[in-house]
Coordinates of C-alpha atoms in Angstrom, one line a residue:
M196 CA 0.0 0.0 0.0
V197 CA 1.4 3.4 -1.0
Q198 CA 1.6 5.9 1.9
K199 CA 0.7 9.5 1.1
V200 CA 3.0 12.0 2.8
L201 CA 3.1 15.7 3.3
V202 CA 6.6 16.9 4.2
F203 CA 7.4 20.0 6.3
G204 CA 11.1 20.8 6.0
D205 CA 13.9 23.3 5.8
I206 CA 15.3 21.5 2.7
G207 CA 19.0 21.3 3.5
I208 CA 21.2 18.4 2.4
D209 CA 19.6 15.6 4.4
D210 CA 16.1 16.9 3.8
T211 CA 16.9 16.8 0.0
V212 CA 18.3 13.3 0.2
G213 CA 15.1 12.3 2.0
L214 CA 12.9 13.8 -0.7
I215 CA 15.0 12.0 -3.4
Y216 CA 14.7 8.7 -1.4
S217 CA 10.9 9.2 -1.3
Y218 CA 10.7 9.9 -5.0
F219 CA 12.6 6.7 -5.8
N220 CA 10.5 4.6 -3.3
D221 CA 7.2 3.3 -4.8
E222 CA 5.8 2.9 -1.3
I223 CA 5.9 6.7 -0.6
D224 CA 3.8 9.3 -2.5
V225 CA 4.9 12.8 -1.5
V226 CA 1.9 14.9 -2.3
G227 CA 3.2 18.2 -0.9
V228 CA 6.2 19.9 0.6
V229 CA 6.0 22.9 3.0
A230 CA 9.3 24.8 2.7
D231 CA 10.3 26.5 6.0
Y232 CA 13.3 28.5 7.4
G233 CA 15.8 26.4 9.4
N234 CA 19.0 25.2 7.8
I235 CA 18.5 28.1 5.3
A236 CA 16.1 30.9 4.8
R237 CA 12.6 30.1 3.5
E238 CA 13.1 31.5 0.0
K239 CA 16.1 29.3 -0.5
A240 CA 14.2 26.3 0.8
L241 CA 11.5 27.0 -1.7
A242 CA 14.1 27.3 -4.5
N243 CA 15.5 23.9 -3.5
V244 CA 12.1 22.2 -3.6
H245 CA 11.4 23.5 -7.1
Y246 CA 14.9 22.5 -8.2
I247 CA 14.6 19.0 -6.9
R248 CA 11.1 18.5 -8.4
D249 CA 12.3 19.6 -11.8
L250 CA 15.6 17.6 -11.6
Y251 CA 13.8 14.4 -10.9
N252 CA 10.8 15.2 -13.0
V253 CA 8.2 14.9 -10.2
A254 CA 6.8 18.5 -10.4
E255 CA 3.3 17.2 -11.2
G256 CA 1.5 15.9 -8.2
V257 CA 3.8 17.5 -5.6
E258 CA 2.4 20.8 -4.3
V259 CA 4.8 23.3 -2.8
F260 CA 3.8 25.6 0.0
G261 CA 5.6 28.6 1.5
G262 CA 6.0 28.0 5.3
A263 CA 7.3 30.0 8.2
E264 CA 10.1 32.6 7.9
I265 CA 10.8 33.0 11.6
P266 CA 10.1 31.0 14.8
M267 CA 7.4 31.6 17.3
T268 CA 10.0 33.0 19.7
G269 CA 10.2 36.1 17.3
E270 CA 13.9 35.8 17.0
T271 CA 15.9 36.2 13.8
P272 CA 16.7 32.6 12.7
E273 CA 20.3 31.5 12.6
F274 CA 21.3 29.6 9.5
F275 CA 24.0 27.0 9.1
P276 CA 25.9 27.3 5.7
E277 CA 28.9 25.5 7.1
I278 CA 26.8 22.4 7.4
H279 CA 24.5 22.6 4.4
G280 CA 26.1 25.1 2.1
E281 CA 25.1 28.7 1.3
Y282 CA 22.0 27.6 -0.5
G283 CA 21.3 24.4 1.4
L284 CA 22.6 22.0 -1.3
G285 CA 26.3 21.9 -0.5
P286 CA 28.2 23.6 -3.4
I287 CA 25.1 23.5 -5.7
I288 CA 23.5 26.8 -6.5
P289 CA 19.9 26.1 -7.7
P290 CA 18.1 28.4 -10.1
K291 CA 16.1 31.2 -8.6
V292 CA 12.4 30.6 -8.2
E293 CA 10.3 32.6 -10.7
D294 CA 8.3 35.3 -9.1
G295 CA 5.0 33.6 -10.0
E296 CA 6.0 30.4 -8.2
V297 CA 6.6 32.1 -4.8
I298 CA 3.1 32.7 -3.5
E299 CA 1.7 33.0 -0.1
N300 CA -0.3 29.8 -0.3
F301 CA 0.2 28.4 3.3
F302 CA -3.5 28.0 3.9
G303 CA -3.8 25.7 1.0
I304 CA -2.3 23.0 3.2
I305 CA -5.6 22.4 4.8
D306 CA -7.2 21.7 1.4
L307 CA -4.5 19.0 0.8
I308 CA -5.2 17.5 4.2
E309 CA -9.0 17.4 3.5
K310 CA -8.3 15.9 0.1
H311 CA -6.5 12.9 1.6
Q312 CA -8.6 12.6 4.8
D313 CA -7.4 9.9 7.2
E314 CA -4.8 8.5 4.8
L315 CA -2.2 11.3 5.0
I316 CA 1.0 11.1 7.2
I317 CA 2.7 14.4 8.0
V318 CA 6.5 14.1 8.3
N319 CA 8.2 17.1 9.9
I320 CA 12.0 17.2 9.3
G321 CA 12.7 20.8 10.1
R322 CA 11.7 23.4 12.7
L323 CA 8.1 22.9 13.8
T324 CA 6.8 26.4 13.4
S325 CA 4.6 25.8 10.4
L326 CA 3.1 22.6 11.8
A327 CA 2.4 24.3 15.2
T328 CA 0.6 27.1 13.3
M329 CA -1.7 24.5 11.7
F330 CA -2.7 23.4 15.2
I331 CA -3.3 26.9 16.4
L332 CA -5.5 27.7 13.4
Y333 CA -7.1 24.3 12.5
Q334 CA -7.0 22.0 15.6
E335 CA -10.1 20.1 14.7
R336 CA -9.2 19.7 11.0
M337 CA -5.8 18.4 11.9
L338 CA -7.6 15.4 13.4
N339 CA -8.0 14.3 9.7
V340 CA -4.3 13.5 9.6
K341 CA -3.5 9.9 10.0
G342 CA -0.4 10.5 12.1
F343 CA 2.8 12.5 12.5
Y344 CA 6.5 11.6 12.2
I345 CA 8.8 14.2 13.7
M346 CA 12.6 14.3 13.4
G347 CA 13.7 16.0 16.6
G348 CA 15.0 15.6 20.1
A349 CA 17.8 13.9 21.9
F350 CA 17.0 11.6 24.9
W351 CA 20.0 11.0 27.2
V352 CA 22.4 11.4 24.3
P353 CA 24.3 14.5 23.2
G354 CA 22.5 17.2 21.4
N355 CA 23.8 18.8 18.2
V356 CA 23.2 22.4 19.1
T357 CA 23.8 22.4 22.9
A358 CA 24.9 19.5 25.1
V359 CA 21.3 18.4 25.5
S360 CA 19.3 19.9 22.6
E361 CA 18.7 18.9 19.0
A362 CA 18.4 21.6 16.3
N363 CA 14.7 21.3 15.3
F364 CA 13.4 21.5 18.9
Y365 CA 16.0 24.2 19.8
G366 CA 15.2 26.4 16.8
D367 CA 11.6 26.8 18.0
P368 CA 10.9 25.1 21.4
I369 CA 7.5 26.9 21.6
A370 CA 6.3 25.3 18.4
A371 CA 7.7 21.9 19.4
Q372 CA 5.8 22.0 22.6
I373 CA 2.6 23.0 20.8
V374 CA 2.9 20.1 18.3
L375 CA 3.6 17.5 21.0
K376 CA 0.6 18.8 23.1
Y377 CA -2.0 18.8 20.3
A378 CA -0.9 16.3 17.7
H379 CA -2.2 12.7 17.8
N380 CA -0.4 9.5 16.9
V381 CA 3.0 11.1 17.1
T382 CA 6.2 9.2 16.4
I383 CA 9.5 11.0 17.4
I384 CA 12.7 10.1 15.5
P385 CA 15.4 11.6 17.7
L386 CA 19.2 11.8 17.5
N387 CA 19.3 8.5 19.4
V388 CA 18.6 6.7 16.2
T389 CA 19.3 9.2 13.4
S390 CA 23.0 9.6 14.5
Q391 CA 23.3 5.8 13.8
A392 CA 21.8 6.1 10.3
I393 CA 25.2 6.5 8.6
A394 CA 25.8 6.6 4.8
T395 CA 29.5 5.7 4.4
P396 CA 31.6 7.2 1.6
R397 CA 31.7 3.7 0.1
M398 CA 27.9 3.5 0.0
V399 CA 27.7 6.9 -1.5
D400 CA 30.2 6.0 -4.3
Y401 CA 28.2 2.9 -5.1
I402 CA 25.0 4.9 -5.3
D403 CA 26.7 7.4 -7.5
M404 CA 27.1 4.7 -10.2
A405 CA 23.3 4.8 -10.7
D406 CA 22.7 7.6 -13.1
E407 CA 19.3 8.4 -11.7
T408 CA 20.8 9.6 -8.3
K409 CA 22.4 12.7 -10.0
I410 CA 23.4 14.9 -7.1
I411 CA 23.5 12.5 -4.2
K412 CA 27.3 12.2 -4.1
T413 CA 27.8 15.9 -4.4
L414 CA 25.5 16.5 -1.5
L415 CA 26.7 13.8 0.8
D416 CA 30.4 14.4 0.2
Y417 CA 29.9 18.0 1.3
Y418 CA 27.9 16.8 4.3
Y419 CA 30.5 14.3 5.3
D420 CA 33.3 16.8 5.0
F421 CA 31.6 18.9 7.7
Y422 CA 31.0 16.0 10.1
K423 CA 34.5 14.5 9.5
E424 CA 36.1 17.9 10.5
R425 CA 33.9 18.1 13.6
N426 CA 34.4 14.4 14.6
P427 CA 37.3 12.6 12.9
N428 CA 36.0 9.2 14.1
I429 CA 32.7 9.4 12.3
Q430 CA 32.3 6.8 9.6
G431 CA 29.9 8.7 7.2
S432 CA 27.0 11.1 6.9
P433 CA 24.1 10.8 9.4
L434 CA 20.8 10.7 7.4
H435 CA 18.6 12.2 10.1
D436 CA 15.7 13.2 7.7
V437 CA 16.0 10.2 5.5
L438 CA 15.5 7.8 8.4
T439 CA 12.4 9.8 9.5
L440 CA 10.8 9.3 6.0
M441 CA 12.0 5.6 6.0
A442 CA 10.3 5.0 9.4
V443 CA 6.8 5.8 7.9
I444 CA 6.9 2.6 5.8
N445 CA 9.4 0.4 7.7
E446 CA 7.8 -0.3 11.0
D447 CA 10.3 -3.0 12.0
M448 CA 13.4 -0.9 11.3
L449 CA 13.2 0.9 14.7
G450 CA 12.4 -0.1 18.3
Y451 CA 10.1 2.2 20.2
Q452 CA 8.9 3.2 23.7
T453 CA 5.8 5.2 24.4
L454 CA 6.3 7.9 26.9
P455 CA 5.1 11.5 27.8
V456 CA 7.5 14.1 26.5
Q457 CA 8.0 17.8 27.4
I458 CA 10.1 20.4 25.7
V459 CA 12.1 23.0 27.7
E460 CA 11.2 26.5 26.4
K461 CA 13.4 28.7 28.5
N462 CA 16.7 30.0 27.1
G463 CA 20.2 28.7 27.9
I464 CA 21.8 25.3 27.5
V465 CA 18.6 23.5 28.2
R466 CA 16.6 25.4 25.6
G467 CA 14.8 22.8 23.3
Q468 CA 15.7 19.9 25.5
S469 CA 13.4 16.9 25.1
I470 CA 12.5 15.3 28.4
A471 CA 10.8 11.9 28.4
D472 CA 9.3 10.7 31.7
I473 CA 10.5 7.1 32.2
R474 CA 9.3 6.7 35.8
P475 CA 7.4 3.4 36.0
Y476 CA 4.4 5.1 37.7
A477 CA 4.4 8.1 35.3
V478 CA 1.9 6.4 32.9
T479 CA -1.3 5.7 34.9
E480 CA -5.0 6.1 34.3
E481 CA -4.5 9.7 35.4
T482 CA -1.6 10.5 33.1
E483 CA -3.0 8.5 30.1
K484 CA -5.3 11.5 29.7
K485 CA -2.1 13.5 28.8
K486 CA -0.4 13.0 25.5
L487 CA 1.9 10.1 25.1
H488 CA 4.5 9.9 22.3
R489 CA 6.1 7.0 20.6
I490 CA 9.9 7.5 20.6
A491 CA 12.4 5.6 18.5
F492 CA 15.4 4.4 20.6
E493 CA 16.8 1.5 18.6
L494 CA 17.8 1.2 15.0
D495 CA 18.3 -2.0 13.0
Y496 CA 21.2 -0.8 10.9
K497 CA 21.2 -3.8 8.6
K498 CA 17.6 -3.1 7.7
F499 CA 18.4 0.6 7.2
Y500 CA 21.3 -0.2 5.0
T501 CA 19.5 -2.8 2.9
N502 CA 16.5 -0.6 2.3
F503 CA 18.4 2.6 1.6
M504 CA 20.8 1.0 -0.8
T505 CA 18.1 -1.0 -2.6
V506 CA 15.9 2.1 -3.1
M507 CA 18.7 4.4 -4.1
T508 CA 20.4 2.1 -6.6
G509 CA 17.5 0.1 -7.9
Q510 CA 19.4 -3.1 -7.1
Q511 CA 18.4 -5.7 -4.6
F512 CA 20.6 -5.6 -1.5
E513 CA 20.5 -8.3 1.2

């Protein structure tokens, strides 16, 4: 069964590889992309979505929406060209989006949700500002979404912005808390597992032999250079956003626990920290009235490797 997916993302390198993986995978039908600020500014994220749609000839059937430009904290966003490149695609400079293609069509998202009632999964692989806005404006209508997969958080493992905080939750902790409070059927894919979802240089070189992959090596070589400089022991590029999209259709690839989660909203080193309540008495008849969240804590790397390589090369890997 093909799963229809609406992606919210800031369309940097791993977001882009995630979209390409989805386009190659017959089990995923990306019906729309909401381009947000995050790794890069919103206008660059929009340009990247249009570039990727055209490059892989999937423009028809994939709607593009302009998402948030700033977080709910009201701060000016900080971008990360050293990780994703000036335009979010490593050394690649995509064509500018034509004026007519950049429209303020955010509220069209609800039409897409209603079109695919009860069969649409939302995958959020960037800051959560746009998704939180949907819950503020359309809480009842968001019940029509089948479920939510969110790349974010770090539970008892190091963060990637502060010692305890992951970038998507840190970038807009207010939005992250709103989504976790109001969304139903939430699956969180945190750094605990995404940091293990490594694409080694050897894997990337093999994928590059498949002509259809086009820019994958350029993107992941650039990504790996950053991670290798920061951590000389790392074996490859962590595919945070790719794993989140993979999780939608690969239920047995990850091991989960269901726990209540809170996001720290105050500033400082703990800003954006994701805290799961693991006390054995935390989930009772009383607390079950609160939101519980399914969190991925274990990754079957062999299944990740097999699936990723099979999809990206068109060859069967065992």
